[in-house]
Amino acid sequence: MNQEKKYLSSFARRISRKLSPYQKELLDQFLPLVLFNGENFENVLKNYTRAKFEIGFGNGDHILAQAIKNPKTLFIGCEPYLNGVTKVLDEIKNQGLKNILLYPDDARNALEIIEVGVLQTVYILFPDPWPKNKQKKRRVINKETLSMIHEKLCNTGELIIATDHKDYAQSILKDIEEIDLFKFNDENFDIYEQPEYWVKTKYETKALAGRSHYILLVKK
């Protein structure tokens, strides 16, 4: 990871609670076996029909549920929060999951490694809203990131976003309109209506900030 581009950080912390010896062991010994990198991704992808990418998987509720439900799909999960990474590592190890690769850092560096048109779906679920005006430049969803995602998606690729922060949702919709690279999956879809297939995360269940917004997009 020495050649990674330095993006303005979109995350505030790497660790919330001190890591246990077992968590440290997972990071030191098991993470290298499922670590996303360019070579590993190309070799593993050959065994799957499609690839999906999650930016900021938190405690892993969504990516784990999706990987178990869709064993023929490869999932790449990015998360700098190491407590969450160890939780997912533990589940991968205990359940013998083969279709998850993890990148414990900024997702934009991982996206740069992926070839154009490879991804079927990109998920960004409840990213840090950075609500203060001076913080907004740290939001992970902006025109630059949206353009990068568009490039990596296949022709029928989807971008699925959820946020419970109204101002962030409005900012995202404004950026989407201005770059004109995506269209809504369903023009009649209610932005406040949770999709039928949705996997509710622990964060969403707690409803920490407010009403959730669901932005379901398809590459133009």
mmCIF file of C-alpha atoms in Angstrom:
data_model
loop_
_atom_site.group_PDB
_atom_site.id
_atom_site.type_symbol
_atom_site.label_atom_id
_atom_site.label_comp_id
_atom_site.label_asym_id
_atom_site.label_seq_id
_atom_site.Cartn_x
_atom_site.Cartn_y
_atom_site.Cartn_z
ATOM 1 C CA MET A 1 0.000 0.000 0.000
ATOM 2 C CA ASN A 2 3.041 2.296 -0.190
ATOM 3 C CA GLN A 3 1.972 3.840 -3.511
ATOM 4 C CA GLU A 4 -1.517 4.828 -2.383
ATOM 5 C CA LYS A 5 -2.775 8.264 -3.330
ATOM 6 C CA LYS A 6 -3.342 10.590 -0.401
ATOM 7 C CA TYR A 7 -7.020 11.513 -0.341
ATOM 8 C CA LEU A 8 -8.488 13.838 2.250
ATOM 9 C CA SER A 9 -9.576 11.396 4.944
ATOM 10 C CA SER A 10 -13.292 10.545 4.974
ATOM 11 C CA PHE A 11 -13.078 8.635 8.252
ATOM 12 C CA ALA A 12 -12.437 9.812 11.788
ATOM 13 C CA ARG A 13 -10.985 6.805 13.583
ATOM 14 C CA ARG A 14 -9.347 3.434 13.038
ATOM 15 C CA ILE A 15 -10.041 1.853 16.439
ATOM 16 C CA SER A 16 -12.862 2.456 18.945
ATOM 17 C CA ARG A 17 -11.946 -0.164 21.543
ATOM 18 C CA LYS A 18 -8.531 -1.647 22.228
ATOM 19 C CA LEU A 19 -7.980 -4.715 20.096
ATOM 20 C CA SER A 20 -7.866 -8.050 21.901
ATOM 21 C CA PRO A 21 -5.019 -10.519 21.306
ATOM 22 C CA TYR A 22 -7.382 -12.566 19.121
ATOM 23 C CA GLN A 23 -8.302 -9.508 17.032
ATOM 24 C CA LYS A 24 -4.631 -8.688 16.572
ATOM 25 C CA GLU A 25 -4.020 -12.281 15.511
ATOM 26 C CA LEU A 26 -6.784 -12.021 12.906
ATOM 27 C CA LEU A 27 -5.227 -8.863 11.477
ATOM 28 C CA ASP A 28 -1.703 -10.261 11.494
ATOM 29 C CA GLN A 29 -2.333 -13.814 10.318
ATOM 30 C CA PHE A 30 -5.744 -14.107 8.628
ATOM 31 C CA LEU A 31 -6.190 -10.733 6.931
ATOM 32 C CA PRO A 32 -3.264 -11.367 4.520
ATOM 33 C CA LEU A 33 -5.152 -14.418 3.212
ATOM 34 C CA VAL A 34 -8.186 -12.349 2.173
ATOM 35 C CA LEU A 35 -6.487 -8.998 1.550
ATOM 36 C CA PHE A 36 -7.558 -7.172 -1.598
ATOM 37 C CA ASN A 37 -4.818 -6.174 -3.994
ATOM 38 C CA GLY A 38 -4.585 -6.031 -7.762
ATOM 39 C CA GLU A 39 -3.042 -9.454 -8.337
ATOM 40 C CA ASN A 40 -5.207 -11.226 -5.770
ATOM 41 C CA PHE A 41 -8.365 -9.633 -7.152
ATOM 42 C CA GLU A 42 -7.671 -10.713 -10.742
ATOM 43 C CA ASN A 43 -6.901 -14.294 -9.697
ATOM 44 C CA VAL A 44 -9.924 -14.652 -7.422
ATOM 45 C CA LEU A 45 -12.353 -12.931 -9.804
ATOM 46 C CA LYS A 46 -11.868 -15.725 -12.367
ATOM 47 C CA ASN A 47 -13.892 -17.994 -10.080
ATOM 48 C CA TYR A 48 -16.970 -15.728 -9.908
ATOM 49 C CA THR A 49 -19.641 -14.466 -12.289
ATOM 50 C CA ARG A 50 -19.627 -10.876 -10.984
ATOM 51 C CA ALA A 51 -17.958 -8.542 -8.488
ATOM 52 C CA LYS A 52 -19.551 -6.119 -6.043
ATOM 53 C CA PHE A 53 -17.813 -3.452 -3.995
ATOM 54 C CA GLU A 54 -18.799 -1.968 -0.622
ATOM 55 C CA ILE A 55 -17.347 1.299 0.638
ATOM 56 C CA GLY A 56 -17.314 1.476 4.435
ATOM 57 C CA PHE A 57 -18.840 -1.823 5.585
ATOM 58 C CA GLY A 58 -18.763 -0.863 9.280
ATOM 59 C CA ASN A 59 -19.426 -3.959 11.377
ATOM 60 C CA GLY A 60 -20.004 -6.034 8.259
ATOM 61 C CA ASP A 61 -23.740 -6.747 8.585
ATOM 62 C CA HIS A 62 -24.476 -6.018 4.924
ATOM 63 C CA ILE A 63 -21.435 -7.504 3.206
ATOM 64 C CA LEU A 64 -21.633 -10.735 5.215
ATOM 65 C CA ALA A 65 -25.351 -11.206 4.530
ATOM 66 C CA GLN A 66 -24.843 -10.534 0.821
ATOM 67 C CA ALA A 67 -21.836 -12.851 0.545
ATOM 68 C CA ILE A 68 -23.700 -15.713 2.225
ATOM 69 C CA LYS A 69 -26.766 -15.165 0.040
ATOM 70 C CA ASN A 70 -24.767 -14.845 -3.203
ATOM 71 C CA PRO A 71 -21.920 -17.407 -3.169
ATOM 72 C CA LYS A 72 -21.234 -16.958 -6.916
ATOM 73 C CA THR A 73 -20.511 -13.251 -6.467
ATOM 74 C CA LEU A 74 -17.189 -11.848 -5.275
ATOM 75 C CA PHE A 75 -17.476 -9.052 -2.715
ATOM 76 C CA ILE A 76 -14.751 -6.504 -2.037
ATOM 77 C CA GLY A 77 -15.228 -4.696 1.253
ATOM 78 C CA CYS A 78 -13.364 -1.538 2.255
ATOM 79 C CA GLU A 79 -13.297 -0.320 5.842
ATOM 80 C CA PRO A 80 -10.586 1.549 7.805
ATOM 81 C CA TYR A 81 -12.319 0.843 11.156
ATOM 82 C CA LEU A 82 -10.256 -2.095 12.420
ATOM 83 C CA ASN A 83 -12.774 -3.307 15.023
ATOM 84 C CA GLY A 84 -15.226 -3.837 12.165
ATOM 85 C CA VAL A 85 -12.576 -5.491 10.015
ATOM 86 C CA THR A 86 -11.804 -8.027 12.738
ATOM 87 C CA LYS A 87 -15.506 -8.817 13.163
ATOM 88 C CA VAL A 88 -15.796 -9.628 9.460
ATOM 89 C CA LEU A 89 -12.541 -11.594 9.509
ATOM 90 C CA ASP A 90 -13.877 -13.703 12.359
ATOM 91 C CA GLU A 91 -17.087 -14.451 10.419
ATOM 92 C CA ILE A 92 -15.189 -15.254 7.207
ATOM 93 C CA LYS A 93 -12.973 -17.655 9.110
ATOM 94 C CA ASN A 94 -15.728 -19.346 11.122
ATOM 95 C CA GLN A 95 -18.152 -19.692 8.218
ATOM 96 C CA GLY A 96 -15.521 -20.620 5.649
ATOM 97 C CA LEU A 97 -16.533 -17.823 3.266
ATOM 98 C CA LYS A 98 -14.439 -17.716 0.107
ATOM 99 C CA ASN A 99 -16.094 -14.841 -1.738
ATOM 100 C CA ILE A 100 -14.961 -11.813 0.289
ATOM 101 C CA LEU A 101 -11.786 -9.760 -0.076
ATOM 102 C CA LEU A 102 -11.059 -6.960 2.388
ATOM 103 C CA TYR A 103 -9.210 -3.675 2.090
ATOM 104 C CA PRO A 104 -8.701 -2.009 5.507
ATOM 105 C CA ASP A 105 -8.168 1.518 4.259
ATOM 106 C CA ASP A 106 -9.537 4.248 1.981
ATOM 107 C CA ALA A 107 -11.816 2.680 -0.654
ATOM 108 C CA ARG A 108 -10.737 5.158 -3.314
ATOM 109 C CA ASN A 109 -7.269 3.619 -3.388
ATOM 110 C CA ALA A 110 -8.845 0.196 -3.878
ATOM 111 C CA LEU A 111 -11.025 1.526 -6.710
ATOM 112 C CA GLU A 112 -7.940 2.781 -8.522
ATOM 113 C CA ILE A 113 -6.621 -0.791 -8.714
ATOM 114 C CA ILE A 114 -9.763 -2.183 -10.348
ATOM 115 C CA GLU A 115 -9.958 -2.219 -14.118
ATOM 116 C CA VAL A 116 -12.577 -0.201 -15.997
ATOM 117 C CA GLY A 117 -16.022 -1.800 -16.311
ATOM 118 C CA VAL A 118 -15.472 -4.696 -13.891
ATOM 119 C CA LEU A 119 -17.919 -4.016 -11.049
ATOM 120 C CA GLN A 120 -21.600 -4.966 -11.106
ATOM 121 C CA THR A 121 -22.582 -2.995 -7.991
ATOM 122 C CA VAL A 122 -21.072 -0.434 -5.643
ATOM 123 C CA TYR A 123 -22.630 0.076 -2.192
ATOM 124 C CA ILE A 124 -22.102 3.134 -0.002
ATOM 125 C CA LEU A 125 -24.292 2.660 3.051
ATOM 126 C CA PHE A 126 -24.516 5.329 5.746
ATOM 127 C CA PRO A 127 -21.134 6.995 5.272
ATOM 128 C CA ASP A 128 -19.980 9.559 7.802
ATOM 129 C CA PRO A 129 -22.003 12.717 6.932
ATOM 130 C CA TRP A 130 -19.411 15.165 8.274
ATOM 131 C CA PRO A 131 -22.270 17.603 9.029
ATOM 132 C CA LYS A 132 -20.358 20.793 9.854
ATOM 133 C CA ASN A 133 -19.659 23.129 6.942
ATOM 134 C CA LYS A 134 -15.902 22.994 7.458
ATOM 135 C CA GLN A 135 -16.064 19.170 7.428
ATOM 136 C CA LYS A 136 -18.101 18.652 4.255
ATOM 137 C CA LYS A 137 -14.995 18.480 2.057
ATOM 138 C CA ARG A 138 -14.210 15.196 3.844
ATOM 139 C CA ARG A 139 -17.366 13.449 2.625
ATOM 140 C CA VAL A 140 -16.517 10.349 0.621
ATOM 141 C CA ILE A 141 -19.350 10.922 -1.877
ATOM 142 C CA ASN A 142 -18.474 13.784 -4.189
ATOM 143 C CA LYS A 143 -18.171 14.363 -7.929
ATOM 144 C CA GLU A 144 -14.671 12.901 -8.081
ATOM 145 C CA THR A 145 -15.639 9.677 -6.318
ATOM 146 C CA LEU A 146 -18.875 9.335 -8.282
ATOM 147 C CA SER A 147 -16.952 9.692 -11.556
ATOM 148 C CA MET A 148 -14.437 7.072 -10.444
ATOM 149 C CA ILE A 149 -17.227 4.656 -9.521
ATOM 150 C CA HIS A 150 -18.942 5.241 -12.869
ATOM 151 C CA GLU A 151 -15.729 4.298 -14.680
ATOM 152 C CA LYS A 152 -15.336 1.036 -12.750
ATOM 153 C CA LEU A 153 -18.955 -0.114 -13.178
ATOM 154 C CA CYS A 154 -19.992 -2.363 -16.066
ATOM 155 C CA ASN A 155 -22.556 -1.103 -18.577
ATOM 156 C CA THR A 156 -25.497 -2.264 -16.457
ATOM 157 C CA GLY A 157 -23.765 -1.443 -13.178
ATOM 158 C CA GLU A 158 -25.575 -0.080 -10.125
ATOM 159 C CA LEU A 159 -24.627 2.401 -7.438
ATOM 160 C CA ILE A 160 -26.613 2.003 -4.228
ATOM 161 C CA ILE A 161 -26.375 4.732 -1.596
ATOM 162 C CA ALA A 162 -28.082 5.132 1.767
ATOM 163 C CA THR A 163 -27.795 7.977 4.251
ATOM 164 C CA ASP A 164 -29.842 9.160 7.215
ATOM 165 C CA HIS A 165 -28.534 12.721 6.893
ATOM 166 C CA LYS A 166 -30.837 15.018 4.892
ATOM 167 C CA ASP A 167 -28.203 17.578 3.910
ATOM 168 C CA TYR A 168 -25.837 14.845 2.723
ATOM 169 C CA ALA A 169 -28.623 13.265 0.651
ATOM 170 C CA GLN A 170 -29.351 16.616 -1.005
ATOM 171 C CA SER A 171 -25.657 17.155 -1.698
ATOM 172 C CA ILE A 172 -25.363 13.687 -3.268
ATOM 173 C CA LEU A 173 -28.410 14.241 -5.485
ATOM 174 C CA LYS A 174 -27.025 17.606 -6.603
ATOM 175 C CA ASP A 175 -23.669 16.066 -7.550
ATOM 176 C CA ILE A 176 -25.388 13.234 -9.424
ATOM 177 C CA GLU A 177 -27.450 15.692 -11.414
ATOM 178 C CA GLU A 178 -24.446 17.845 -12.293
ATOM 179 C CA ILE A 179 -22.116 15.057 -13.458
ATOM 180 C CA ASP A 180 -24.960 13.380 -15.404
ATOM 181 C CA LEU A 181 -23.393 9.894 -15.339
ATOM 182 C CA PHE A 182 -26.180 7.989 -13.568
ATOM 183 C CA LYS A 183 -29.938 7.614 -13.803
ATOM 184 C CA PHE A 184 -32.389 6.406 -11.174
ATOM 185 C CA ASN A 185 -33.019 2.673 -11.175
ATOM 186 C CA ASP A 186 -36.738 3.442 -11.055
ATOM 187 C CA GLU A 187 -37.931 6.969 -11.783
ATOM 188 C CA ASN A 188 -41.037 6.361 -9.650
ATOM 189 C CA PHE A 189 -39.116 5.052 -6.658
ATOM 190 C CA ASP A 190 -39.659 6.852 -3.354
ATOM 191 C CA ILE A 191 -36.305 7.962 -1.941
ATOM 192 C CA TYR A 192 -37.635 7.305 1.569
ATOM 193 C CA GLU A 193 -38.855 3.789 0.783
ATOM 194 C CA GLN A 194 -36.597 0.919 1.720
ATOM 195 C CA PRO A 195 -36.111 -1.544 -1.175
ATOM 196 C CA GLU A 196 -37.632 -5.011 -0.747
ATOM 197 C CA TYR A 197 -34.258 -6.759 -0.951
ATOM 198 C CA TRP A 198 -32.637 -4.464 1.632
ATOM 199 C CA VAL A 199 -30.300 -5.835 4.320
ATOM 200 C CA LYS A 200 -30.772 -3.643 7.373
ATOM 201 C CA THR A 201 -27.547 -2.922 9.242
ATOM 202 C CA LYS A 202 -27.080 -2.521 12.974
ATOM 203 C CA TYR A 203 -26.522 1.213 12.462
ATOM 204 C CA GLU A 204 -29.745 1.596 10.520
ATOM 205 C CA THR A 205 -31.738 -0.366 13.099
ATOM 206 C CA LYS A 206 -30.646 2.091 15.777
ATOM 207 C CA ALA A 207 -31.784 5.009 13.575
ATOM 208 C CA LEU A 208 -29.009 7.180 14.978
ATOM 209 C CA ALA A 209 -29.613 10.371 13.057
ATOM 210 C CA GLY A 210 -32.976 10.455 11.323
ATOM 211 C CA ARG A 211 -35.021 9.325 8.356
ATOM 212 C CA SER A 212 -33.099 7.193 5.874
ATOM 213 C CA HIS A 213 -32.714 8.118 2.209
ATOM 214 C CA TYR A 214 -32.158 5.405 -0.412
ATOM 215 C CA ILE A 215 -30.596 6.481 -3.706
ATOM 216 C CA LEU A 216 -30.621 3.651 -6.259
ATOM 217 C CA LEU A 217 -28.757 4.447 -9.468
ATOM 218 C CA VAL A 218 -27.779 2.794 -12.748
ATOM 219 C CA LYS A 219 -24.832 3.755 -14.920
ATOM 220 C CA LYS A 220 -25.787 5.749 -18.020
#
